[in-house]
PDB file of C-alpha atoms in Angstrom:
ATOM      1  CA  UNK A   1       8.568 -11.198   9.550  1.00  0.00           C
ATOM      2  CA  UNK A   2      10.421 -10.258   6.231  1.00  0.00           C
ATOM      3  CA  UNK A   3       9.975 -11.283   2.748  1.00  0.00           C
ATOM      4  CA  UNK A   4      12.515 -12.401   0.141  1.00  0.00           C
ATOM      5  CA  UNK A   5      11.909 -12.749  -3.549  1.00  0.00           C
ATOM      6  CA  UNK A   6      13.542 -14.647  -6.330  1.00  0.00           C
ATOM      7  CA  UNK A   7      13.495 -13.681  -9.784  1.00  0.00           C
ATOM      8  CA  UNK A   8      10.644 -15.923 -11.024  1.00  0.00           C
ATOM      9  CA  UNK A   9       7.818 -13.408 -10.145  1.00  0.00           C
ATOM     10  CA  UNK A  10       8.844 -10.194  -8.754  1.00  0.00           C
ATOM     11  CA  UNK A  11       5.427  -8.611  -9.669  1.00  0.00           C
ATOM     12  CA  UNK A  12       3.502 -11.212  -7.459  1.00  0.00           C
ATOM     13  CA  UNK A  13       6.043 -10.576  -4.853  1.00  0.00           C
ATOM     14  CA  UNK A  14       5.949  -6.661  -4.753  1.00  0.00           C
ATOM     15  CA  UNK A  15       1.977  -7.115  -4.512  1.00  0.00           C
ATOM     16  CA  UNK A  16       2.340  -9.409  -1.551  1.00  0.00           C
ATOM     17  CA  UNK A  17       4.737  -6.845   0.097  1.00  0.00           C
ATOM     18  CA  UNK A  18       2.306  -4.074  -0.507  1.00  0.00           C
ATOM     19  CA  UNK A  19      -0.501  -6.094   0.983  1.00  0.00           C
ATOM     20  CA  UNK A  20       1.547  -6.940   4.101  1.00  0.00           C
ATOM     21  CA  UNK A  21       2.664  -3.408   4.193  1.00  0.00           C
ATOM     22  CA  UNK A  22       6.438  -4.646   4.460  1.00  0.00           C
ATOM     23  CA  UNK A  23       9.561  -4.122   2.375  1.00  0.00           C
ATOM     24  CA  UNK A  24      11.359  -7.090   0.546  1.00  0.00           C
ATOM     25  CA  UNK A  25      14.543  -8.114   1.809  1.00  0.00           C
ATOM     26  CA  UNK A  26      17.458  -6.557   0.058  1.00  0.00           C
ATOM     27  CA  UNK A  27      19.400  -9.053  -1.888  1.00  0.00           C
ATOM     28  CA  UNK A  28      21.496  -9.839  -4.775  1.00  0.00           C
ATOM     29  CA  UNK A  29      20.753 -12.596  -7.376  1.00  0.00           C
ATOM     30  CA  UNK A  30      22.905 -13.108 -10.216  1.00  0.00           C
ATOM     31  CA  UNK A  31      24.758 -15.350 -12.579  1.00  0.00           C
ATOM     32  CA  UNK A  32      28.396 -15.635 -13.176  1.00  0.00           C
ATOM     33  CA  UNK A  33      29.590 -16.091 -16.663  1.00  0.00           C
ATOM     34  CA  UNK A  34      29.320 -19.806 -16.645  1.00  0.00           C
ATOM     35  CA  UNK A  35      25.658 -19.654 -15.695  1.00  0.00           C
ATOM     36  CA  UNK A  36      26.279 -20.489 -11.959  1.00  0.00           C
ATOM     37  CA  UNK A  37      23.927 -18.571  -9.752  1.00  0.00           C
ATOM     38  CA  UNK A  38      25.187 -16.383  -6.859  1.00  0.00           C
ATOM     39  CA  UNK A  39      22.985 -15.235  -3.931  1.00  0.00           C
ATOM     40  CA  UNK A  40      23.618 -12.695  -1.158  1.00  0.00           C
ATOM     41  CA  UNK A  41      21.481 -11.198   1.559  1.00  0.00           C
ATOM     42  CA  UNK A  42      22.467  -7.493   1.698  1.00  0.00           C
ATOM     43  CA  UNK A  43      20.892  -6.966   5.185  1.00  0.00           C
ATOM     44  CA  UNK A  44      20.668  -8.283   8.676  1.00  0.00           C
ATOM     45  CA  UNK A  45      17.843 -11.001   9.028  1.00  0.00           C
ATOM     46  CA  UNK A  46      19.192 -12.980  12.278  1.00  0.00           C
ATOM     47  CA  UNK A  47      16.247 -14.100  14.309  1.00  0.00           C
ATOM     48  CA  UNK A  48      13.753 -13.164  11.674  1.00  0.00           C
ATOM     49  CA  UNK A  49      10.884 -15.292  10.185  1.00  0.00           C
ATOM     50  CA  UNK A  50      11.649 -15.309   6.485  1.00  0.00           C
ATOM     51  CA  UNK A  51       9.138 -15.982   3.706  1.00  0.00           C
ATOM     52  CA  UNK A  52      10.893 -16.477   0.188  1.00  0.00           C
ATOM     53  CA  UNK A  53       8.470 -16.273  -2.848  1.00  0.00           C
ATOM     54  CA  UNK A  54       9.509 -18.146  -5.905  1.00  0.00           C
ATOM     55  CA  UNK A  55       7.764 -20.153  -8.606  1.00  0.00           C
ATOM     56  CA  UNK A  56       9.580 -22.905 -10.056  1.00  0.00           C
ATOM     57  CA  UNK A  57       8.607 -21.833 -13.426  1.00  0.00           C
ATOM     58  CA  UNK A  58      10.403 -21.517 -16.961  1.00  0.00           C
ATOM     59  CA  UNK A  59      13.438 -21.517 -16.949  1.00  0.00           C
ATOM     60  CA  UNK A  60      12.459 -24.078 -14.131  1.00  0.00           C
ATOM     61  CA  UNK A  61      15.976 -25.442 -13.454  1.00  0.00           C
ATOM     62  CA  UNK A  62      17.413 -21.819 -12.816  1.00  0.00           C
ATOM     63  CA  UNK A  63      14.617 -20.967 -10.702  1.00  0.00           C
ATOM     64  CA  UNK A  64      14.737 -23.945  -8.468  1.00  0.00           C
ATOM     65  CA  UNK A  65      18.350 -23.646  -8.041  1.00  0.00           C
ATOM     66  CA  UNK A  66      17.804 -19.993  -7.226  1.00  0.00           C
ATOM     67  CA  UNK A  67      15.285 -21.041  -4.338  1.00  0.00           C
ATOM     68  CA  UNK A  68      17.543 -23.436  -2.861  1.00  0.00           C
ATOM     69  CA  UNK A  69      20.513 -21.194  -2.708  1.00  0.00           C
ATOM     70  CA  UNK A  70      18.271 -18.411  -1.300  1.00  0.00           C
ATOM     71  CA  UNK A  71      17.159 -20.957   1.470  1.00  0.00           C
ATOM     72  CA  UNK A  72      20.684 -21.802   2.086  1.00  0.00           C
ATOM     73  CA  UNK A  73      21.776 -18.159   2.271  1.00  0.00           C
ATOM     74  CA  UNK A  74      18.943 -17.389   4.916  1.00  0.00           C
ATOM     75  CA  UNK A  75      19.812 -20.401   6.771  1.00  0.00           C
ATOM     76  CA  UNK A  76      23.610 -19.338   6.968  1.00  0.00           C
ATOM     77  CA  UNK A  77      22.342 -15.642   7.851  1.00  0.00           C
ATOM     78  CA  UNK A  78      20.776 -17.138  10.910  1.00  0.00           C
ATOM     79  CA  UNK A  79      17.002 -16.774   9.964  1.00  0.00           C
ATOM     80  CA  UNK A  80      14.617 -18.027  12.783  1.00  0.00           C
ATOM     81  CA  UNK A  81      12.793 -20.081  10.293  1.00  0.00           C
ATOM     82  CA  UNK A  82      12.240 -20.092   6.727  1.00  0.00           C
ATOM     83  CA  UNK A  83       9.102 -20.592   4.540  1.00  0.00           C
ATOM     84  CA  UNK A  84       9.465 -21.494   1.029  1.00  0.00           C
ATOM     85  CA  UNK A  85       6.432 -19.717  -0.763  1.00  0.00           C
ATOM     86  CA  UNK A  86       6.137 -21.487  -3.999  1.00  0.00           C
ATOM     87  CA  UNK A  87       3.090 -20.272  -5.957  1.00  0.00           C
ATOM     88  CA  UNK A  88       3.792 -22.755  -8.877  1.00  0.00           C
ATOM     89  CA  UNK A  89       5.562 -26.008  -7.748  1.00  0.00           C
ATOM     90  CA  UNK A  90       7.397 -27.290 -10.749  1.00  0.00           C
ATOM     91  CA  UNK A  91       8.294 -30.785 -11.373  1.00  0.00           C
ATOM     92  CA  UNK A  92       4.727 -31.936  -9.839  1.00  0.00           C
ATOM     93  CA  UNK A  93       3.643 -33.574 -12.669  1.00  0.00           C
ATOM     94  CA  UNK A  94       6.172 -36.363 -12.260  1.00  0.00           C
ATOM     95  CA  UNK A  95       4.698 -37.649  -8.906  1.00  0.00           C
ATOM     96  CA  UNK A  96       4.841 -41.437  -9.482  1.00  0.00           C
ATOM     97  CA  UNK A  97       6.214 -44.032 -12.001  1.00  0.00           C
ATOM     98  CA  UNK A  98       3.894 -44.441 -14.973  1.00  0.00           C
ATOM     99  CA  UNK A  99       6.329 -46.488 -16.755  1.00  0.00           C
ATOM    100  CA  UNK A 100       9.493 -48.402 -15.474  1.00  0.00           C
ATOM    101  CA  UNK A 101      12.924 -46.715 -14.793  1.00  0.00           C
ATOM    102  CA  UNK A 102      11.486 -43.198 -14.600  1.00  0.00           C
ATOM    103  CA  UNK A 103      12.348 -40.513 -11.773  1.00  0.00           C
ATOM    104  CA  UNK A 104       9.765 -39.352  -9.397  1.00  0.00           C
ATOM    105  CA  UNK A 105      11.171 -35.541  -9.667  1.00  0.00           C
ATOM    106  CA  UNK A 106       8.219 -34.354  -7.196  1.00  0.00           C
ATOM    107  CA  UNK A 107       9.919 -36.333  -4.500  1.00  0.00           C
ATOM    108  CA  UNK A 108      13.300 -35.165  -5.415  1.00  0.00           C
ATOM    109  CA  UNK A 109      12.369 -31.631  -5.568  1.00  0.00           C
ATOM    110  CA  UNK A 110      10.610 -31.950  -2.001  1.00  0.00           C
ATOM    111  CA  UNK A 111      13.816 -33.513  -0.652  1.00  0.00           C
ATOM    112  CA  UNK A 112      16.001 -30.833  -1.959  1.00  0.00           C
ATOM    113  CA  UNK A 113      13.862 -27.983  -0.456  1.00  0.00           C
ATOM    114  CA  UNK A 114      13.565 -29.765   2.930  1.00  0.00           C
ATOM    115  CA  UNK A 115      17.541 -30.565   2.818  1.00  0.00           C
ATOM    116  CA  UNK A 116      18.404 -26.982   1.839  1.00  0.00           C
ATOM    117  CA  UNK A 117      16.726 -25.672   5.258  1.00  0.00           C
ATOM    118  CA  UNK A 118      13.180 -24.690   4.520  1.00  0.00           C
ATOM    119  CA  UNK A 119      11.078 -25.094   7.678  1.00  0.00           C
ATOM    120  CA  UNK A 120       7.683 -24.748   5.993  1.00  0.00           C
ATOM    121  CA  UNK A 121       6.139 -24.725   2.420  1.00  0.00           C
ATOM    122  CA  UNK A 122       3.290 -22.718   0.974  1.00  0.00           C
ATOM    123  CA  UNK A 123       2.100 -23.529  -2.502  1.00  0.00           C
ATOM    124  CA  UNK A 124      -1.057 -23.154  -4.614  1.00  0.00           C
ATOM    125  CA  UNK A 125      -3.074 -26.015  -6.173  1.00  0.00           C
ATOM    126  CA  UNK A 126      -0.657 -28.797  -6.098  1.00  0.00           C
ATOM    127  CA  UNK A 127      -0.842 -30.893  -9.327  1.00  0.00           C
ATOM    128  CA  UNK A 128      -1.330 -34.007  -6.914  1.00  0.00           C
ATOM    129  CA  UNK A 129      -2.431 -33.577  -3.170  1.00  0.00           C
ATOM    130  CA  UNK A 130      -0.265 -36.391  -2.088  1.00  0.00           C
ATOM    131  CA  UNK A 131       2.895 -34.321  -2.906  1.00  0.00           C
ATOM    132  CA  UNK A 132       2.395 -32.907   0.584  1.00  0.00           C
ATOM    133  CA  UNK A 133       3.314 -36.162   1.975  1.00  0.00           C
ATOM    134  CA  UNK A 134       6.458 -36.092   0.067  1.00  0.00           C
ATOM    135  CA  UNK A 135       7.795 -33.318   2.732  1.00  0.00           C
ATOM    136  CA  UNK A 136       8.833 -34.178   6.071  1.00  0.00           C
ATOM    137  CA  UNK A 137       8.010 -30.383   6.922  1.00  0.00           C
ATOM    138  CA  UNK A 138       4.482 -28.779   7.001  1.00  0.00           C
ATOM    139  CA  UNK A 139       2.939 -27.954   3.565  1.00  0.00           C
ATOM    140  CA  UNK A 140      -0.082 -25.397   3.089  1.00  0.00           C
ATOM    141  CA  UNK A 141      -1.619 -26.144  -0.156  1.00  0.00           C
ATOM    142  CA  UNK A 142      -3.872 -23.148  -1.178  1.00  0.00           C
ATOM    143  CA  UNK A 143      -6.687 -23.427  -3.637  1.00  0.00           C
ATOM    144  CA  UNK A 144      -7.653 -20.803  -6.376  1.00  0.00           C
ATOM    145  CA  UNK A 145     -10.944 -22.291  -6.518  1.00  0.00           C
ATOM    146  CA  UNK A 146     -12.817 -19.614  -4.492  1.00  0.00           C
ATOM    147  CA  UNK A 147     -11.262 -16.898  -6.640  1.00  0.00           C
ATOM    148  CA  UNK A 148     -12.638 -18.534  -9.630  1.00  0.00           C
ATOM    149  CA  UNK A 149     -15.985 -19.074  -8.386  1.00  0.00           C
ATOM    150  CA  UNK A 150     -16.198 -15.361  -7.543  1.00  0.00           C
ATOM    151  CA  UNK A 151     -15.259 -14.294 -11.094  1.00  0.00           C
ATOM    152  CA  UNK A 152     -17.514 -16.755 -12.623  1.00  0.00           C
ATOM    153  CA  UNK A 153     -20.677 -15.590 -10.637  1.00  0.00           C
ATOM    154  CA  UNK A 154     -19.724 -11.847 -11.583  1.00  0.00           C
ATOM    155  CA  UNK A 155     -18.565 -12.496 -15.332  1.00  0.00           C
ATOM    156  CA  UNK A 156     -20.678 -15.359 -16.443  1.00  0.00           C
ATOM    157  CA  UNK A 157     -24.586 -14.296 -16.909  1.00  0.00           C
ATOM    158  CA  UNK A 158     -25.764 -17.782 -18.334  1.00  0.00           C
ATOM    159  CA  UNK A 159     -28.574 -19.652 -16.405  1.00  0.00           C
ATOM    160  CA  UNK A 160     -27.349 -22.958 -17.879  1.00  0.00           C
ATOM    161  CA  UNK A 161     -23.691 -23.708 -16.475  1.00  0.00           C
ATOM    162  CA  UNK A 162     -22.050 -26.770 -15.922  1.00  0.00           C
ATOM    163  CA  UNK A 163     -18.404 -27.610 -14.721  1.00  0.00           C
ATOM    164  CA  UNK A 164     -16.319 -29.538 -16.848  1.00  0.00           C
ATOM    165  CA  UNK A 165     -12.943 -31.906 -15.960  1.00  0.00           C
ATOM    166  CA  UNK A 166     -10.663 -31.964 -18.683  1.00  0.00           C
ATOM    167  CA  UNK A 167      -9.831 -35.644 -17.789  1.00  0.00           C
ATOM    168  CA  UNK A 168     -10.595 -38.096 -15.292  1.00  0.00           C
ATOM    169  CA  UNK A 169      -7.828 -36.988 -12.813  1.00  0.00           C
ATOM    170  CA  UNK A 170      -9.392 -33.276 -12.695  1.00  0.00           C
ATOM    171  CA  UNK A 171     -13.013 -34.470 -11.543  1.00  0.00           C
ATOM    172  CA  UNK A 172     -12.402 -33.392  -7.912  1.00  0.00           C
ATOM    173  CA  UNK A 173     -11.327 -29.915  -8.718  1.00  0.00           C
ATOM    174  CA  UNK A 174     -14.090 -29.473 -11.117  1.00  0.00           C
ATOM    175  CA  UNK A 175     -16.552 -30.850  -8.695  1.00  0.00           C
ATOM    176  CA  UNK A 176     -15.220 -28.373  -6.067  1.00  0.00           C
ATOM    177  CA  UNK A 177     -16.067 -25.437  -8.427  1.00  0.00           C
ATOM    178  CA  UNK A 178     -19.416 -26.832  -9.413  1.00  0.00           C
ATOM    179  CA  UNK A 179     -20.266 -27.111  -5.586  1.00  0.00           C
ATOM    180  CA  UNK A 180     -19.362 -23.580  -4.874  1.00  0.00           C
ATOM    181  CA  UNK A 181     -21.359 -22.336  -8.177  1.00  0.00           C
ATOM    182  CA  UNK A 182     -24.445 -24.956  -7.453  1.00  0.00           C
ATOM    183  CA  UNK A 183     -24.151 -26.531 -10.955  1.00  0.00           C
ATOM    184  CA  UNK A 184     -23.489 -30.023 -12.420  1.00  0.00           C
ATOM    185  CA  UNK A 185     -20.471 -31.946 -13.588  1.00  0.00           C
ATOM    186  CA  UNK A 186     -19.201 -33.330 -16.827  1.00  0.00           C
ATOM    187  CA  UNK A 187     -15.713 -35.164 -17.690  1.00  0.00           C
ATOM    188  CA  UNK A 188     -14.045 -35.256 -20.869  1.00  0.00           C
ATOM    189  CA  UNK A 189     -12.624 -38.767 -21.628  1.00  0.00           C
ATOM    190  CA  UNK A 190      -9.084 -38.206 -22.830  1.00  0.00           C
ATOM    191  CA  UNK A 191      -6.465 -40.646 -23.842  1.00  0.00           C
ATOM    192  CA  UNK A 192      -2.708 -39.515 -24.575  1.00  0.00           C
ATOM    193  CA  UNK A 193      -1.159 -41.364 -27.399  1.00  0.00           C
ATOM    194  CA  UNK A 194       2.153 -39.871 -26.360  1.00  0.00           C
ATOM    195  CA  UNK A 195       3.746 -37.126 -23.980  1.00  0.00           C
ATOM    196  CA  UNK A 196       2.546 -33.721 -24.836  1.00  0.00           C
ATOM    197  CA  UNK A 197      -0.418 -34.811 -27.019  1.00  0.00           C
ATOM    198  CA  UNK A 198      -4.031 -35.704 -26.238  1.00  0.00           C
ATOM    199  CA  UNK A 199      -6.949 -37.125 -28.046  1.00  0.00           C
ATOM    200  CA  UNK A 200     -10.660 -36.694 -26.797  1.00  0.00           C
ATOM    201  CA  UNK A 201     -12.539 -40.065 -26.701  1.00  0.00           C
ATOM    202  CA  UNK A 202     -15.931 -39.024 -25.319  1.00  0.00           C
ATOM    203  CA  UNK A 203     -17.604 -36.567 -23.234  1.00  0.00           C
ATOM    204  CA  UNK A 204     -19.503 -37.947 -20.222  1.00  0.00           C
ATOM    205  CA  UNK A 205     -22.433 -35.639 -19.185  1.00  0.00           C
ATOM    206  CA  UNK A 206     -25.048 -33.513 -21.021  1.00  0.00           C
ATOM    207  CA  UNK A 207     -23.421 -30.418 -22.346  1.00  0.00           C
ATOM    208  CA  UNK A 208     -25.901 -29.244 -25.037  1.00  0.00           C
ATOM    209  CA  UNK A 209     -27.074 -25.827 -24.851  1.00  0.00           C
ATOM    210  CA  UNK A 210     -24.731 -25.241 -21.577  1.00  0.00           C
ATOM    211  CA  UNK A 211     -22.191 -22.681 -21.019  1.00  0.00           C
ATOM    212  CA  UNK A 212     -19.393 -24.972 -19.935  1.00  0.00           C
ATOM    213  CA  UNK A 213     -16.651 -24.031 -17.406  1.00  0.00           C
ATOM    214  CA  UNK A 214     -13.548 -26.282 -17.870  1.00  0.00           C
ATOM    215  CA  UNK A 215     -11.291 -26.221 -14.787  1.00  0.00           C
ATOM    216  CA  UNK A 216      -7.711 -27.411 -14.240  1.00  0.00           C
ATOM    217  CA  UNK A 217      -4.581 -27.024 -12.427  1.00  0.00           C
ATOM    218  CA  UNK A 218      -2.167 -26.389 -15.271  1.00  0.00           C
ATOM    219  CA  UNK A 219      -2.298 -25.180 -18.981  1.00  0.00           C
ATOM    220  CA  UNK A 220       1.074 -26.201 -20.691  1.00  0.00           C
ATOM    221  CA  UNK A 221       1.122 -26.673 -24.418  1.00  0.00           C
ATOM    222  CA  UNK A 222      -2.614 -26.178 -24.457  1.00  0.00           C
ATOM    223  CA  UNK A 223      -3.614 -29.000 -26.653  1.00  0.00           C
ATOM    224  CA  UNK A 224      -5.707 -30.946 -23.945  1.00  0.00           C
ATOM    225  CA  UNK A 225      -8.002 -27.688 -23.310  1.00  0.00           C
ATOM    226  CA  UNK A 226      -8.122 -26.708 -26.865  1.00  0.00           C
ATOM    227  CA  UNK A 227      -9.409 -30.302 -28.042  1.00  0.00           C
ATOM    228  CA  UNK A 228     -11.713 -30.322 -25.090  1.00  0.00           C
ATOM    229  CA  UNK A 229     -13.188 -27.133 -26.097  1.00  0.00           C
ATOM    230  CA  UNK A 230     -13.532 -28.154 -29.516  1.00  0.00           C
ATOM    231  CA  UNK A 231     -15.173 -31.520 -28.358  1.00  0.00           C
ATOM    232  CA  UNK A 232     -17.825 -29.672 -26.095  1.00  0.00           C
ATOM    233  CA  UNK A 233     -18.713 -27.187 -28.855  1.00  0.00           C
ATOM    234  CA  UNK A 234     -19.216 -30.254 -31.218  1.00  0.00           C
ATOM    235  CA  UNK A 235     -21.669 -31.532 -28.707  1.00  0.00           C
ATOM    236  CA  UNK A 236     -23.567 -28.653 -28.641  1.00  0.00           C
ATOM    237  CA  UNK A 237     -22.228 -26.315 -25.890  1.00  0.00           C
ATOM    238  CA  UNK A 238     -23.011 -22.824 -26.138  1.00  0.00           C
ATOM    239  CA  UNK A 239     -19.825 -21.169 -24.773  1.00  0.00           C
ATOM    240  CA  UNK A 240     -16.627 -22.554 -23.146  1.00  0.00           C
ATOM    241  CA  UNK A 241     -14.872 -20.773 -20.371  1.00  0.00           C
ATOM    242  CA  UNK A 242     -11.710 -22.303 -18.871  1.00  0.00           C
ATOM    243  CA  UNK A 243     -10.291 -21.500 -15.530  1.00  0.00           C
ATOM    244  CA  UNK A 244      -6.746 -22.674 -14.916  1.00  0.00           C
ATOM    245  CA  UNK A 245      -4.487 -21.967 -11.825  1.00  0.00           C
ATOM    246  CA  UNK A 246      -0.886 -22.146 -13.386  1.00  0.00           C
ATOM    247  CA  UNK A 247      -0.643 -20.811 -16.971  1.00  0.00           C
ATOM    248  CA  UNK A 248       2.798 -22.479 -18.308  1.00  0.00           C
ATOM    249  CA  UNK A 249       1.738 -21.868 -21.800  1.00  0.00           C
ATOM    250  CA  UNK A 250       4.811 -23.224 -23.270  1.00  0.00           C
ATOM    251  CA  UNK A 251       5.634 -23.318 -27.032  1.00  0.00           C
ATOM    252  CA  UNK A 252       2.628 -22.109 -29.211  1.00  0.00           C
ATOM    253  CA  UNK A 253       0.269 -22.401 -26.573  1.00  0.00           C
ATOM    254  CA  UNK A 254      -1.011 -18.839 -26.651  1.00  0.00           C
ATOM    255  CA  UNK A 255      -1.483 -18.934 -30.449  1.00  0.00           C
ATOM    256  CA  UNK A 256      -3.577 -22.239 -30.194  1.00  0.00           C
ATOM    257  CA  UNK A 257      -5.790 -20.624 -27.424  1.00  0.00           C
ATOM    258  CA  UNK A 258      -6.409 -17.502 -29.640  1.00  0.00           C
ATOM    259  CA  UNK A 259      -7.517 -19.757 -32.620  1.00  0.00           C
ATOM    260  CA  UNK A 260      -9.579 -22.085 -30.370  1.00  0.00           C
ATOM    261  CA  UNK A 261     -13.200 -22.279 -29.564  1.00  0.00           C
ATOM    262  CA  UNK A 262     -12.368 -20.925 -25.943  1.00  0.00           C
ATOM    263  CA  UNK A 263     -14.703 -18.103 -25.278  1.00  0.00           C
ATOM    264  CA  UNK A 264     -12.162 -16.686 -22.458  1.00  0.00           C
ATOM    265  CA  UNK A 265      -8.989 -18.314 -20.746  1.00  0.00           C
ATOM    266  CA  UNK A 266      -8.785 -17.308 -16.985  1.00  0.00           C
ATOM    267  CA  UNK A 267      -5.456 -17.855 -15.434  1.00  0.00           C
ATOM    268  CA  UNK A 268      -3.843 -16.591 -12.125  1.00  0.00           C
ATOM    269  CA  UNK A 269      -0.442 -14.854 -11.515  1.00  0.00           C
ATOM    270  CA  UNK A 270       1.337 -17.760  -9.905  1.00  0.00           C
ATOM    271  CA  UNK A 271       3.509 -17.623 -13.265  1.00  0.00           C
ATOM    272  CA  UNK A 272       4.573 -14.413 -14.721  1.00  0.00           C
ATOM    273  CA  UNK A 273       3.106 -14.337 -18.248  1.00  0.00           C
ATOM    274  CA  UNK A 274       2.827 -10.644 -18.728  1.00  0.00           C
ATOM    275  CA  UNK A 275       4.960 -10.524 -21.956  1.00  0.00           C
ATOM    276  CA  UNK A 276       3.455 -14.004 -23.339  1.00  0.00           C
ATOM    277  CA  UNK A 277      -0.189 -12.898 -23.372  1.00  0.00           C
ATOM    278  CA  UNK A 278       0.516  -9.016 -24.234  1.00  0.00           C
ATOM    279  CA  UNK A 279      -2.368  -7.735 -26.391  1.00  0.00           C
ATOM    280  CA  UNK A 280      -4.462 -11.150 -26.336  1.00  0.00           C
ATOM    281  CA  UNK A 281      -7.901 -10.303 -25.090  1.00  0.00           C
ATOM    282  CA  UNK A 282      -8.983 -14.032 -24.851  1.00  0.00           C
ATOM    283  CA  UNK A 283      -6.697 -14.437 -21.834  1.00  0.00           C
ATOM    284  CA  UNK A 284      -7.437 -12.922 -18.341  1.00  0.00           C
ATOM    285  CA  UNK A 285      -5.219 -12.854 -15.151  1.00  0.00           C
ATOM    286  CA  UNK A 286      -6.511 -13.049 -11.702  1.00  0.00           C
ATOM    287  CA  UNK A 287      -4.188 -12.068  -9.008  1.00  0.00           C
ATOM    288  CA  UNK A 288      -3.665 -14.548  -6.057  1.00  0.00           C
ATOM    289  CA  UNK A 289      -1.466 -11.988  -4.128  1.00  0.00           C
ATOM    290  CA  UNK A 290      -4.311 -11.197  -1.669  1.00  0.00           C
ATOM    291  CA  UNK A 291      -4.727 -15.035  -0.686  1.00  0.00           C
ATOM    292  CA  UNK A 292      -1.146 -15.659  -0.432  1.00  0.00           C
ATOM    293  CA  UNK A 293      -0.555 -12.452   1.679  1.00  0.00           C
ATOM    294  CA  UNK A 294      -3.336 -13.718   4.076  1.00  0.00           C
ATOM    295  CA  UNK A 295      -1.780 -17.186   4.228  1.00  0.00           C
ATOM    296  CA  UNK A 296       1.607 -15.644   5.142  1.00  0.00           C
ATOM    297  CA  UNK A 297      -0.045 -13.338   7.696  1.00  0.00           C
ATOM    298  CA  UNK A 298      -1.773 -16.299   9.281  1.00  0.00           C
ATOM    299  CA  UNK A 299       1.210 -18.266   9.585  1.00  0.00           C
ATOM    300  CA  UNK A 300       3.383 -15.455  11.034  1.00  0.00           C
ATOM    301  CA  UNK A 301       0.714 -14.996  13.411  1.00  0.00           C
ATOM    302  CA  UNK A 302       0.254 -18.847  14.039  1.00  0.00           C
ATOM    303  CA  UNK A 303      -3.327 -18.727  13.077  1.00  0.00           C
ATOM    304  CA  UNK A 304      -5.232 -21.204  11.089  1.00  0.00           C
ATOM    305  CA  UNK A 305      -4.713 -21.315   7.337  1.00  0.00           C
ATOM    306  CA  UNK A 306      -7.551 -23.593   6.663  1.00  0.00           C
ATOM    307  CA  UNK A 307     -10.167 -21.027   7.739  1.00  0.00           C
ATOM    308  CA  UNK A 308      -9.289 -18.906   4.503  1.00  0.00           C
ATOM    309  CA  UNK A 309     -11.464 -21.676   2.806  1.00  0.00           C
ATOM    310  CA  UNK A 310     -14.258 -22.061   5.340  1.00  0.00           C
TER     311      UNK A 310
END
């Protein structure tokens, strides 16, 4: 078993390699002057099982192309099998046609990864679970919920806690965390007047005097979460904590969060945000390196991955 890293999240890759006590494959990933990406494997990997760690995060197109070229280079270097470890699966939000004449990018990206030569995919908190069915190869979808539950039990001392879904689509995720914490559920009824904007219409559930925990898979521009936190506070919530797996944090999201009613935003390191959130005490990062490392180890040893969540 060997690990290869792309350029999207080298810190996470190094932490995984440290946990597994293995070195990263010696490789070169660079760009030509016109922006074309060049990948070269600088050591013999013939007959090895290779795990390539690469998030499809900003700049998403570059990181996706890096992933595809790395898989192709590994295939042409006679790797025994190739597992694409994609902590953040970009393009997953376009998983169906919500209006006519639009692309389903999640399906296209799935096809590209498969055709490039990947034998398996490992990812974390897919935006929609059915994306696993877009692949014709095995997909292991890991969950950050147990990590969030451990953190919440340790850090949140309130006796009155309720988990909150920021929209109807996130109900299952919020219910899963609520089950682990043994607390109830509330739902924010949200409407989107246009892409990138959200408007809170109502809050379903009693949040008065409660410490609210909003849980979701992605925070992008931050508008939905900031508006949800404001609506909860207006309805008498005591404090609002937010647990998000993938901190996309585009535009002025960090600034919005800093000036919001959110007590603390907790994200994972599926996306490298070290520069964006520097000196921001309202945002905390939890590492998923041990979870991903255990999954990689189990796959390499042909053991059950689902047992990680039992």
